[in-house]
Tab-separated table of C-alpha atoms in Angstrom:
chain	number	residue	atom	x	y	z
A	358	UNK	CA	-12.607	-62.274	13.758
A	359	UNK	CA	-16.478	-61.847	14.865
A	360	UNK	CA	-18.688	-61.180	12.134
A	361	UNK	CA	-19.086	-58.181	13.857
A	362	UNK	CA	-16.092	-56.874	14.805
A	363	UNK	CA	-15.068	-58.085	10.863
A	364	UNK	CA	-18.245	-55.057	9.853
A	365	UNK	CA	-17.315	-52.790	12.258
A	366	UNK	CA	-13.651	-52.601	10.806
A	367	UNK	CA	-14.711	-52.843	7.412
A	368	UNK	CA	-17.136	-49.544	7.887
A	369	UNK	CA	-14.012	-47.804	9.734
A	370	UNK	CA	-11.978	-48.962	6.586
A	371	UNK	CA	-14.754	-47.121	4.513
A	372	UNK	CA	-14.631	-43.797	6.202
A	373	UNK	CA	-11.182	-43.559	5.916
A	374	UNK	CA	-11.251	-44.850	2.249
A	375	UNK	CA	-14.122	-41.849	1.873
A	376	UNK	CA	-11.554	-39.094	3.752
A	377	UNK	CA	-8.820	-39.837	1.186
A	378	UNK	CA	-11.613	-39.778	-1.736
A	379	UNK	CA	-12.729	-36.179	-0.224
A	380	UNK	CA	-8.838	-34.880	-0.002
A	381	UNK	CA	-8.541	-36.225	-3.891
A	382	UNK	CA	-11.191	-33.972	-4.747
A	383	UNK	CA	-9.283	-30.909	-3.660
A	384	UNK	CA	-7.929	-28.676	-6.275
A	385	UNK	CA	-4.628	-28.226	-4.285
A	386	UNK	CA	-1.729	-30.558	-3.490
A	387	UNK	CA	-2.183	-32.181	-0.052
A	388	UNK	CA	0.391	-34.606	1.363
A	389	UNK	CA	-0.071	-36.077	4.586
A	390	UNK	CA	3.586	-36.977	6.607
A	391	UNK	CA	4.501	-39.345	9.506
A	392	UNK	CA	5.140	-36.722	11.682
A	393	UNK	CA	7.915	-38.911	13.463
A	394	UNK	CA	9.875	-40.729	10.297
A	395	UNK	CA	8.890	-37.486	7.541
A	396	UNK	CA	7.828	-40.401	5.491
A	397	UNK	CA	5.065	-39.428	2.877
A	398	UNK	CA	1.445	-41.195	3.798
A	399	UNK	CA	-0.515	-40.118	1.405
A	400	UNK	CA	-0.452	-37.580	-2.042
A	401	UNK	CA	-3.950	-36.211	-3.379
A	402	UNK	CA	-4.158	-36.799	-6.880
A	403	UNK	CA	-3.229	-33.041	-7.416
A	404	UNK	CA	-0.210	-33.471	-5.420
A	405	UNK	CA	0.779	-36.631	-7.497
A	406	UNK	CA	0.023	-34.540	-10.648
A	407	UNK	CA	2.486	-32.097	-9.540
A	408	UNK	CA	5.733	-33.624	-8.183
A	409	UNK	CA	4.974	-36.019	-11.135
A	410	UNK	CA	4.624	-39.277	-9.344
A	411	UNK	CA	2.705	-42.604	-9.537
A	412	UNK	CA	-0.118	-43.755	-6.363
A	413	UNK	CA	2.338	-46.622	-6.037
A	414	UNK	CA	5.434	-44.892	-5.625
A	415	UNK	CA	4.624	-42.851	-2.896
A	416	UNK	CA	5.500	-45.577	-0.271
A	417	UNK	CA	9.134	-45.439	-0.425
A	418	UNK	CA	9.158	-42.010	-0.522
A	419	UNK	CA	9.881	-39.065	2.498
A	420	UNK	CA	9.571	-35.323	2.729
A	421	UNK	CA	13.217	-35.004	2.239
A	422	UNK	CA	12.977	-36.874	-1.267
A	423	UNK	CA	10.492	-33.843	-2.108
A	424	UNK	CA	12.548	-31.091	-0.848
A	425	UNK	CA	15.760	-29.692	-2.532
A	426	UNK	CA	16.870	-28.348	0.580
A	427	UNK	CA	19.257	-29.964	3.090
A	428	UNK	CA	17.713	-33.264	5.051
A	429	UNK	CA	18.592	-31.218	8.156
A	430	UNK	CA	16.696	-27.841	6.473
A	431	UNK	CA	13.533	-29.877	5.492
A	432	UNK	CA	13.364	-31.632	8.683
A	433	UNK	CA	13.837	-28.482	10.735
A	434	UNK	CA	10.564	-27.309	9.117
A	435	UNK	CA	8.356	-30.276	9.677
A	436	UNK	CA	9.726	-30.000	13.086
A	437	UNK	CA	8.607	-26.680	13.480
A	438	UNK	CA	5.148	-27.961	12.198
A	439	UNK	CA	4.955	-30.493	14.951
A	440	UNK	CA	6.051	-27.709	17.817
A	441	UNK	CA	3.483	-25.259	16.334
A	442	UNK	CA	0.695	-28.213	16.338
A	443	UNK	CA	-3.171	-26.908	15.959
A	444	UNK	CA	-1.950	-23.369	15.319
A	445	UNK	CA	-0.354	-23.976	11.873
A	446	UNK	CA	2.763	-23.137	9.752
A	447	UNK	CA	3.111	-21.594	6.879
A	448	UNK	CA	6.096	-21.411	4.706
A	449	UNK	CA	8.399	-21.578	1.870
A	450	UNK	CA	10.492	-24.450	0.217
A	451	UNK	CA	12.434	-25.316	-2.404
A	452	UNK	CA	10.966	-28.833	-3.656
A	453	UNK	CA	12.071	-31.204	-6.919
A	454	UNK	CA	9.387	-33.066	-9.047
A	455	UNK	CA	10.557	-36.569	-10.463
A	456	UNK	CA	11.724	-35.134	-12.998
A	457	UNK	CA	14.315	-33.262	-10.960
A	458	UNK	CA	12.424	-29.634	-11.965
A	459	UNK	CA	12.964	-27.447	-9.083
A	460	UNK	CA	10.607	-25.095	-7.915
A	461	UNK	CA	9.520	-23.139	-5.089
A	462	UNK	CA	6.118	-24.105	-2.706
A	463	UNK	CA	4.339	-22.165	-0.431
A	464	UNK	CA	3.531	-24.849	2.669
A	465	UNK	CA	0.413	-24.752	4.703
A	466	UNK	CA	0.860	-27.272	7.735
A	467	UNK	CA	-0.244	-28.499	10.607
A	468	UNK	CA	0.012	-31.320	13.061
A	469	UNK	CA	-2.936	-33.448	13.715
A	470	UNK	CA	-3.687	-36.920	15.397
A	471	UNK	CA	-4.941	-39.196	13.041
A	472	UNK	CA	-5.818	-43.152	14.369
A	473	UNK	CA	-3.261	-42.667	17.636
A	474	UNK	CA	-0.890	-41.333	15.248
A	475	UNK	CA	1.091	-38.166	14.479
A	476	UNK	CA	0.285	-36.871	10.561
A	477	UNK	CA	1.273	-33.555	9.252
A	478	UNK	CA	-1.350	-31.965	6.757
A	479	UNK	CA	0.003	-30.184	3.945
A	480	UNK	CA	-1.420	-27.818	1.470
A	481	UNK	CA	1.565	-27.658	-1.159
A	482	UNK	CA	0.854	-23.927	-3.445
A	483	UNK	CA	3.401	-23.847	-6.846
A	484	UNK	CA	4.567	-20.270	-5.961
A	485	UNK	CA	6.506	-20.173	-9.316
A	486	UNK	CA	3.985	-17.749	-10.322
A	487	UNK	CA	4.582	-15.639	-7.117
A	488	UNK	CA	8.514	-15.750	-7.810
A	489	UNK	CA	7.756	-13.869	-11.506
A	490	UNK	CA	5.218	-11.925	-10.059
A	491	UNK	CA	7.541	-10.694	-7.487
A	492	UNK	CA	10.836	-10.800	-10.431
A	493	UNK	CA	7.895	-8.468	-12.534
A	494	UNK	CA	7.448	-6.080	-9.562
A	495	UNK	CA	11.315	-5.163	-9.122
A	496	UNK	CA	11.549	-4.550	-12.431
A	497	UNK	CA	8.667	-2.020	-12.553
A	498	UNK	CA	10.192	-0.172	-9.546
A	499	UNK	CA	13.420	0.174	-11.127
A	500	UNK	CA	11.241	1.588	-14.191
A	501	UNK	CA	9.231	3.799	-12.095
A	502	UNK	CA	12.814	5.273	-10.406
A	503	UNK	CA	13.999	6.216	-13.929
A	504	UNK	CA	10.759	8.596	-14.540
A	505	UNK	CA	12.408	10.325	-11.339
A	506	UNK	CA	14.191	13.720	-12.757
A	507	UNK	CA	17.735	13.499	-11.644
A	508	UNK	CA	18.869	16.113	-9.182
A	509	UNK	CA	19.184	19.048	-11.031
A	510	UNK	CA	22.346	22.671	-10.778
A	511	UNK	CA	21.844	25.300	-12.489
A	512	UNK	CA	22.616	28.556	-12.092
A	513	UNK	CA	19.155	30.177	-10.508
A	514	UNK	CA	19.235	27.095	-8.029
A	515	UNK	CA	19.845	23.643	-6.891
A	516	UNK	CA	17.605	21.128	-7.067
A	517	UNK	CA	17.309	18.001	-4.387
A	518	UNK	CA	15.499	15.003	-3.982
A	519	UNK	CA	14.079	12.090	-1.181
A	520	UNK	CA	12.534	9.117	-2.807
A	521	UNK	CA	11.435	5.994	0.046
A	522	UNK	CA	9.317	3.828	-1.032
A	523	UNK	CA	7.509	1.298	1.164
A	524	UNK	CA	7.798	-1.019	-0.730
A	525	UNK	CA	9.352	-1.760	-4.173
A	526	UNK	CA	6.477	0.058	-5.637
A	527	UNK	CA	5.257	3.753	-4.535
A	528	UNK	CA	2.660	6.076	-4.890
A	529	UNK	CA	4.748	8.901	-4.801
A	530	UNK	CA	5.957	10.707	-7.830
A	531	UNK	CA	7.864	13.697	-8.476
A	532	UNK	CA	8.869	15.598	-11.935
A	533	UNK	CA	9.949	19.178	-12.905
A	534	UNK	CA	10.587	21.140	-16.436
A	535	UNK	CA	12.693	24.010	-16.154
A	536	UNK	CA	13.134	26.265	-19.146
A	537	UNK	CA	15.806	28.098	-19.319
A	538	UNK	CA	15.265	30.816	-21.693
A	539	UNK	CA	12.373	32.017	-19.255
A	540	UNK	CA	14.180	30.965	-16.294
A	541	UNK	CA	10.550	28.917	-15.135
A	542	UNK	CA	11.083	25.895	-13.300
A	543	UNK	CA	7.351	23.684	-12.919
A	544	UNK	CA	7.121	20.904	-10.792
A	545	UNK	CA	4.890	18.620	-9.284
A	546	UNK	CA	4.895	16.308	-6.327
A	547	UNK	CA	2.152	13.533	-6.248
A	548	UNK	CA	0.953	11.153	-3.836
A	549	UNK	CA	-1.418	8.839	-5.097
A	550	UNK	CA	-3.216	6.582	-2.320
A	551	UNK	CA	-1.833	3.405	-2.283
A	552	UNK	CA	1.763	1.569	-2.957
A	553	UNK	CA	0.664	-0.785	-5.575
A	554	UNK	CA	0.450	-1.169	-9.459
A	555	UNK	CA	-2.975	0.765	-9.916
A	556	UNK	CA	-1.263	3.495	-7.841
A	557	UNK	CA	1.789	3.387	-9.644
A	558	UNK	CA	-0.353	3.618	-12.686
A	559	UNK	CA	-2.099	6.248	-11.994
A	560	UNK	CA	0.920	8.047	-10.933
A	561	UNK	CA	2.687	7.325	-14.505
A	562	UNK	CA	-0.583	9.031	-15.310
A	563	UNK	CA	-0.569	12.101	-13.737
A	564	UNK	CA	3.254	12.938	-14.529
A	565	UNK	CA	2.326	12.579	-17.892
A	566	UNK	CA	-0.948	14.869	-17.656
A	567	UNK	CA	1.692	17.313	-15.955
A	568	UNK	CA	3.993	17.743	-18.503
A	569	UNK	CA	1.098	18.822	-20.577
A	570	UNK	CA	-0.115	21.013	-18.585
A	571	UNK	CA	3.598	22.728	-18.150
A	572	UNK	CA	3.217	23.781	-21.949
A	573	UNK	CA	-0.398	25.547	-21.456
A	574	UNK	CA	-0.296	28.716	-21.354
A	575	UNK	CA	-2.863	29.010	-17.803
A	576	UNK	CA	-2.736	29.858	-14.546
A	577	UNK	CA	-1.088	26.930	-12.040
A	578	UNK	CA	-4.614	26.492	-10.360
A	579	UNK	CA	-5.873	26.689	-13.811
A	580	UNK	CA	-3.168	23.629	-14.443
A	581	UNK	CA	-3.638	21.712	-11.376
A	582	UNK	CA	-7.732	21.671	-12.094
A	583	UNK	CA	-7.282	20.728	-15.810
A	584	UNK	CA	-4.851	17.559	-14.450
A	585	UNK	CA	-7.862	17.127	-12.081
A	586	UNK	CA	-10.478	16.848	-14.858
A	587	UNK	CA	-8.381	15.065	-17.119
A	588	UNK	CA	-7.457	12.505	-14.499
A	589	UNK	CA	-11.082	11.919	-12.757
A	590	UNK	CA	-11.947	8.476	-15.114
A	591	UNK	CA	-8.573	6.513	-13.384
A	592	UNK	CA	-10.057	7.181	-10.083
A	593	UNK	CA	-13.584	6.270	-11.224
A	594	UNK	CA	-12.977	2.727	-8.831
A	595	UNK	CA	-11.835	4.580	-6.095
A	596	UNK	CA	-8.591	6.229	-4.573
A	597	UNK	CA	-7.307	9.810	-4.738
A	598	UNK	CA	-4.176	12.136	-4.938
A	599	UNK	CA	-2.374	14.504	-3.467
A	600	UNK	CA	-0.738	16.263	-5.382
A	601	UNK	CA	1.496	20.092	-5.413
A	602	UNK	CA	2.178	21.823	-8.293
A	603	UNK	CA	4.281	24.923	-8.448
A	604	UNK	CA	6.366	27.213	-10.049
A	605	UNK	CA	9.139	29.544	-9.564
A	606	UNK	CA	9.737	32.584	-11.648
A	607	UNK	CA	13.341	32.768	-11.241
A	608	UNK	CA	13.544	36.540	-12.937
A	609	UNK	CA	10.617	37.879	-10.601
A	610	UNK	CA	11.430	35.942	-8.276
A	611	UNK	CA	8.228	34.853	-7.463
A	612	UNK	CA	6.706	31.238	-6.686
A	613	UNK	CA	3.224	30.754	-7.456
A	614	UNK	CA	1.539	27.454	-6.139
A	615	UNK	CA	-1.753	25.315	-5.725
A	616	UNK	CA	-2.210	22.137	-3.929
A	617	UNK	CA	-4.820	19.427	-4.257
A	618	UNK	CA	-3.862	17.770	-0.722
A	619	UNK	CA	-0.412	18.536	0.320
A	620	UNK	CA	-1.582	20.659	3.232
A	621	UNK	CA	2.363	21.636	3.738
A	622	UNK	CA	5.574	22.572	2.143
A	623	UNK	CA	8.390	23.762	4.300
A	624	UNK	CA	9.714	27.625	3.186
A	625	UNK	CA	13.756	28.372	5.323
A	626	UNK	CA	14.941	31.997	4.757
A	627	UNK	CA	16.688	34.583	6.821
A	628	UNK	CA	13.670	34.170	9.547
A	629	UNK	CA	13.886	30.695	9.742
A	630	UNK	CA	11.968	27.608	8.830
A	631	UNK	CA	8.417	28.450	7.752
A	632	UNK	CA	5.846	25.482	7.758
A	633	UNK	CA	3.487	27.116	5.066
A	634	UNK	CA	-0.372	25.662	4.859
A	635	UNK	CA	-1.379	24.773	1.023
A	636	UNK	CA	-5.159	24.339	1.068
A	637	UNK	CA	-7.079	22.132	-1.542
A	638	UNK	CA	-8.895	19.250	-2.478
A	639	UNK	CA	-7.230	15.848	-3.262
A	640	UNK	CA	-7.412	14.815	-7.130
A	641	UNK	CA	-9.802	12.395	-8.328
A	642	UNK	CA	-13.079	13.264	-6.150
A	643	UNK	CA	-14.658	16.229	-7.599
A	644	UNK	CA	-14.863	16.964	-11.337
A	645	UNK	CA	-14.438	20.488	-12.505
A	646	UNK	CA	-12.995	21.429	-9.241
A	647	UNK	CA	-11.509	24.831	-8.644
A	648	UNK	CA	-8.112	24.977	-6.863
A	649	UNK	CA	-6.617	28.354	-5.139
A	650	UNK	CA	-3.008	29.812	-6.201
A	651	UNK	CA	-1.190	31.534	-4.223
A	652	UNK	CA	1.982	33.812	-4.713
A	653	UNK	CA	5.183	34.207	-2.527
A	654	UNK	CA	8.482	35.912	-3.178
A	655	UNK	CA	11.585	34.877	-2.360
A	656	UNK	CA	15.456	35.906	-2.357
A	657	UNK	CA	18.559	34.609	-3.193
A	658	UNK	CA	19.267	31.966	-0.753
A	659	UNK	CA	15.536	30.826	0.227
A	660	UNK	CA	14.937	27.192	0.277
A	661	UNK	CA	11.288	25.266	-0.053
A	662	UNK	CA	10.667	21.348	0.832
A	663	UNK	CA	7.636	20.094	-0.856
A	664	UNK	CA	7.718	16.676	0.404
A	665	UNK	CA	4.716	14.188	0.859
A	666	UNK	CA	2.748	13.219	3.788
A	667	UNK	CA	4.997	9.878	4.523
A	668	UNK	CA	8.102	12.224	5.090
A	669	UNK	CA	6.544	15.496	6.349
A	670	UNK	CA	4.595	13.271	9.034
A	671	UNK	CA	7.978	12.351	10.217
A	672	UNK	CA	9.723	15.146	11.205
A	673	UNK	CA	9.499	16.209	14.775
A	674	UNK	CA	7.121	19.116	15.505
A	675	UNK	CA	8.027	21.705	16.116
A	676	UNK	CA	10.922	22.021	13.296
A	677	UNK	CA	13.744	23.511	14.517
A	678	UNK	CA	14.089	27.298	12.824
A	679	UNK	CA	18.149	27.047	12.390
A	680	UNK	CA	17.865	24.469	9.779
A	681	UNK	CA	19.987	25.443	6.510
A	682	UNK	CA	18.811	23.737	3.100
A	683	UNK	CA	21.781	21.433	3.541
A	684	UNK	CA	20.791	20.045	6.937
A	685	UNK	CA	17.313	19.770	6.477
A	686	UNK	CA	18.057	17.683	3.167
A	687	UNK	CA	20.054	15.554	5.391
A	688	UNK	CA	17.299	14.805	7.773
A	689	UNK	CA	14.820	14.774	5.104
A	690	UNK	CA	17.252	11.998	3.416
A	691	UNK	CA	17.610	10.358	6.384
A	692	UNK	CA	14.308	10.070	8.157
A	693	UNK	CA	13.171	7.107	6.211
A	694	UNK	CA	16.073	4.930	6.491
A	695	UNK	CA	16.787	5.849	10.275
A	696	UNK	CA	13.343	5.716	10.884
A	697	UNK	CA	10.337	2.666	10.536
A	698	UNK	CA	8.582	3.867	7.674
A	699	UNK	CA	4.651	3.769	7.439
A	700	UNK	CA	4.264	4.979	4.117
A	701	UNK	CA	6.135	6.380	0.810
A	702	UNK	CA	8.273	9.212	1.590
A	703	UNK	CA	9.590	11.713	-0.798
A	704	UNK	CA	10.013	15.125	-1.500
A	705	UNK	CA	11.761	17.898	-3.512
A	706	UNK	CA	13.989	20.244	-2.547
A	707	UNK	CA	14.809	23.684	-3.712
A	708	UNK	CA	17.438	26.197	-3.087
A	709	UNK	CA	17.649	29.503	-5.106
A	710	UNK	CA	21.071	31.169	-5.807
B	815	UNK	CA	-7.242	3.555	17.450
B	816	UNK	CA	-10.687	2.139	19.391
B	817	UNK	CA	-13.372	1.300	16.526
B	818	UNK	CA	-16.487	0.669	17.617
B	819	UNK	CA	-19.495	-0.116	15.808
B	820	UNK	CA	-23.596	-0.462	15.945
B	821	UNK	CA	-26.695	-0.519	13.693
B	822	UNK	CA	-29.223	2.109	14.772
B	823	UNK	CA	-32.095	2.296	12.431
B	824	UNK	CA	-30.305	1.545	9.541
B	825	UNK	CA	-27.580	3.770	9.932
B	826	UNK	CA	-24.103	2.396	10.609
B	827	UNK	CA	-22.788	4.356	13.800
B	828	UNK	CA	-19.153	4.191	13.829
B	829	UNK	CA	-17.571	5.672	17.102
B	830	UNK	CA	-14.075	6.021	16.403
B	831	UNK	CA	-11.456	7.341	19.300
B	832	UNK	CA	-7.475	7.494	19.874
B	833	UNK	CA	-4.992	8.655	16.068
B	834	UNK	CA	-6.061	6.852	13.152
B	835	UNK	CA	-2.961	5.651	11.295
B	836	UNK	CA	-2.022	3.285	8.514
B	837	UNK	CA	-2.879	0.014	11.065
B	838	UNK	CA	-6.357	1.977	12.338
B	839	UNK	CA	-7.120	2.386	9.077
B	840	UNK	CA	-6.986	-0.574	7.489
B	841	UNK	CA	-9.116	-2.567	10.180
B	842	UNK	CA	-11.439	0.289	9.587
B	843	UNK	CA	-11.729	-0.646	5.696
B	844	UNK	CA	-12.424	-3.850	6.352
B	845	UNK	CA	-14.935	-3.303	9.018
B	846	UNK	CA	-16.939	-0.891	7.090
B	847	UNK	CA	-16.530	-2.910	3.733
B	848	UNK	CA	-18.167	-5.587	5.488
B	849	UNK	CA	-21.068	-3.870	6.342
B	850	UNK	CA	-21.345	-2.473	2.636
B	851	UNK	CA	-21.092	-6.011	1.207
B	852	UNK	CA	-24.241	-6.483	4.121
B	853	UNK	CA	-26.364	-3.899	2.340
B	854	UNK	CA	-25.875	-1.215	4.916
B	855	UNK	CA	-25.335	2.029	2.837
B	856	UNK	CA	-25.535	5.089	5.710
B	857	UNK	CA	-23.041	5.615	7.967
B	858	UNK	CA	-22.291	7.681	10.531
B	859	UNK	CA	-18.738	8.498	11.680
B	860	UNK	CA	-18.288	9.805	14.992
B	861	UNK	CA	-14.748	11.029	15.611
B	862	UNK	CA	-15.057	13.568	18.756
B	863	UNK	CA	-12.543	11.587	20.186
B	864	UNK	CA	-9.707	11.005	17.266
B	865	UNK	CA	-6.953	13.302	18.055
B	866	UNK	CA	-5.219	12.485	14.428
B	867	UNK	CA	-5.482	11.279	11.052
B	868	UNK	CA	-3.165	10.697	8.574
B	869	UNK	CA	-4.204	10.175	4.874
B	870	UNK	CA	-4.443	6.484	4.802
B	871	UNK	CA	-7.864	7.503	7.485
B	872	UNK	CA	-8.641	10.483	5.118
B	873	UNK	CA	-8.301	7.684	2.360
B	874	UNK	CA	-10.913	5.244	3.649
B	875	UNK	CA	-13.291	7.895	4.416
B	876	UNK	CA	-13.139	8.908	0.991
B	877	UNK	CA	-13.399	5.709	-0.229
B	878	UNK	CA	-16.324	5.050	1.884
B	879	UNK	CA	-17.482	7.923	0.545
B	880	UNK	CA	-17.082	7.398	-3.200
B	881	UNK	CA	-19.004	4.109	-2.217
B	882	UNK	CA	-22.021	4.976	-0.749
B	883	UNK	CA	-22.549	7.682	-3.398
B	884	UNK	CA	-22.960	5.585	-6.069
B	885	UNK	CA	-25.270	3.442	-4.282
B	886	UNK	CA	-27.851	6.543	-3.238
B	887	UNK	CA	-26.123	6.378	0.373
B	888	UNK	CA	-24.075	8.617	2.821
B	889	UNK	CA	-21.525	9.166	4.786
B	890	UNK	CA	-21.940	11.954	7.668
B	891	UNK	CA	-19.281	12.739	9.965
B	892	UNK	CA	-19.538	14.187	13.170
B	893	UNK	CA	-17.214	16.044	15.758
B	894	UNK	CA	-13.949	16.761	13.972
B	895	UNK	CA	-11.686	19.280	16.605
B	896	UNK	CA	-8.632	20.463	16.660
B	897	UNK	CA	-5.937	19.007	14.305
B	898	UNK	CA	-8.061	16.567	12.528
B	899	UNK	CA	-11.066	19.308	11.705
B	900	UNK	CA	-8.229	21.666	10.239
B	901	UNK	CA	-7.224	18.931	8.876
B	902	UNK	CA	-10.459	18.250	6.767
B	903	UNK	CA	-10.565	22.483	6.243
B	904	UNK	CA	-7.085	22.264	4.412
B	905	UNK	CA	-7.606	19.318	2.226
B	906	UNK	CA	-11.383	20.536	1.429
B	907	UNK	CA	-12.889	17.620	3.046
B	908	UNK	CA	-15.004	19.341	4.838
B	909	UNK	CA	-16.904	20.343	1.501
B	910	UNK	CA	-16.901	16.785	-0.248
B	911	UNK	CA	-18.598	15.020	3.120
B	912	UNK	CA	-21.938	15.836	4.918
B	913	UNK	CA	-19.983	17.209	8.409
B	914	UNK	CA	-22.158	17.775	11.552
């Protein structure tokens, strides 16, 4: 070989040599694959750290010896790697260290051309910490369904309930006290912006500043703007609710209400279905805010929906007037399964005897 | 939802048109979080042209909002009609933001 062409591949051998030194300086796994065979080129030294191998091992190993799937499975996805080229791939595996721990990656690929030949790039994430993340979130959703009162029969009325959340977490909240010596029933229906664990927070929040409330002797507005005051430091980062509060005098028969958001509730009586407007400001913006009440009588037989904006949204304007409480709980029950949901979706429903 | 967007004097004109929902929404965040994180503090939110809102737009207005106040800035909207200025009437909107 010229003296030359001996420097010329010696400098190429260099760059290369410096490429590899740059990809061991990344703080994530990278493996690079023979496209064609799956066998493993080359492990970063986080990579080597992780599946718990030597530099020296790595030759007789493939992507298949990594995986815990099926050869067919793993080779599937690097295939899909190669089809999607440039544009990328991202996925999830099941992969074994040396050791034979399993545990689940999160796979950032693509297909490149490296010296004539095909390499797959990977960026291997542990997403152990995702899977307990995820594990943690179900098991606060199934918490935050037990705060939910159950559906309630009594003997002034009959109490119904929707509860959709978007995802395993919601915003939405809902919770009564009913007291039977003075036939009152209170109850609230919140919709705090967002679907995640500061909204479900601050919704565990605000049912809790509710059932305060319930045992002060004030007016409902009077209620609904201490909650407001009370609440105003968890929204100090941002965000808002909606919220409804109400309550029915079952011996005067009277409902008295005040909304902070809920621009809506739905009244059906011997006219028909009613879409009532509930004016107010959302929680959590102004302090020392002062909320209207209003009154409205009712009869034996009336119904009310107080449902949030995710469900209301989705019925079909205009509402059709021959709706009985039973029906429209069936399409309020039904509307976020049948339908793609954008948002939480719940609501209360409340028939008087 | 159409989101457009332009710098005039120092002012942040946002000219929104079409129903903002959930999607609209979010892209509007981001865009007008970027121009926060850019220094721009006064915006101006034109929406003669939005036919609807749902809360996750009411949302990032007031988040906007709640921003821009505690940085000495503002938010002004401009040419609610219809559904979406009742809209900011029932929910008292209309009293928290400078409306034009």
């Amino acid at each position: 070989m010229s003296g030359i062409l001996q420097r010329a591949v010696s400098q190429e051998m260099c760059e290369y040599c410096q490429r590899f030194d740059l990809l061991d300086m990344i703080n994530d796994a990278v493996l690079l694959v023979d496209a064609k065979s799956n066998d493993v080129l080359f492990m970063n030294q986080k990579a080597l750290h992780m599946y718990r191998y030597e530099q020296q091992e790595i030759d007789n190993l493939a992507i298949v010896d990594l995986s815990h799937e099926s050869r067919e499975t793993a080779c599937e996805k690097m295939q899909m790697v190669v089809e999607r080229a440039k544009r990328g791939y991202i996925f999830m595996a099941n992969h074994v260290k040396k050791d034979g721990t399993l545990f689940k990656v999160e796979i950032s690929a693509r297909c490149l051309v490296m010296h004539g030949k095909a390499v797959i790039v990977a960026l291997v994430r542990d997403a152990t910490a995702d899977g307990k993340m995820r594990q943690e979130l179900e098991i606060a959703g199934k918490i935050q369904r037990l705060l939910l009162p159950e559906e309630l029969e009594t003997a002034q009325f009959s109490m119904r309930t929707i509860y959709q959340p978007l995802y395993g977490l919601s915003g939405d909240l809902y919770d009564v006290q009913y007291n039977e010596e003075s036939q009152a029933l209170f109850g609230i229906i919140l919709d705090v912006m967002g679907h995640g664990i500061a909204a479900t927070s601050q919704g565990g929040i605000l049912r809790y500043l509710f059932r305060q409330a319930v045992e002060k002797h004030i007016a409902v507005s009077d209620k609904l703007a201490w909650i407001n005051n009370e609440v105003m430091p968890f929204f100090s980062s941002g965000g808002f609710a909606a919220a409804l509060l109400f309550e029915f005098d079952f011996k005067r028969k009277i409902l008295t209400y005040s909304s902070a958001g809920i621009s809506y509730f739905l009244c059906l009586n011997s006219k028909g279905v009613a879409v009532t407007k509930s004016p107010g400001l959302f929680l959590g913006i102004n302090e020392k805010e002062a909320y209207d009440e209003c009154v409205m009588t009712f009869q034996s037989g009336d119904s009310f929906f107080f449902l949030t904006d995710g469900l209301f949204e989705m019925l079909a304007q205009p509402i059709n007037k021959l709706h009985t409480f039973a029906t429209m709980y069936e399409l309020c029950k039904n509307l976020p399964i049948s339908k793609t949901i954008k948002d939480d979706a719940s609501g209360v429903g409340i028939l008087v005897h | 939802m159409q989101i457009d967007t332009n710098i005039v004097n120092n002012q942040v004109i946002v000219d929104l048109s079409g129903g903002l929902y959930v999607e609209g929404a979010e892209i509007l965040r981001e865009k007008l979080i970027k121009y926060m994180e850019n220094g721009q503090k006064h915006f101006l939110v034109k929406m003669h042209k939005v036919d609807y809102i749902d809360s996750s737009g009411l949302g990032v207005l007031v988040s906007v909002h709640k921003r821009t106040r505690q940085c000495n800035g503002s938010l002004v909207i401009t040419g609610t009609t219809g559904f979406v200025k009742e809209l900011f009437e029932l929910t008292r909107l209309n009293k928290v933001f400078d409306m034009q």
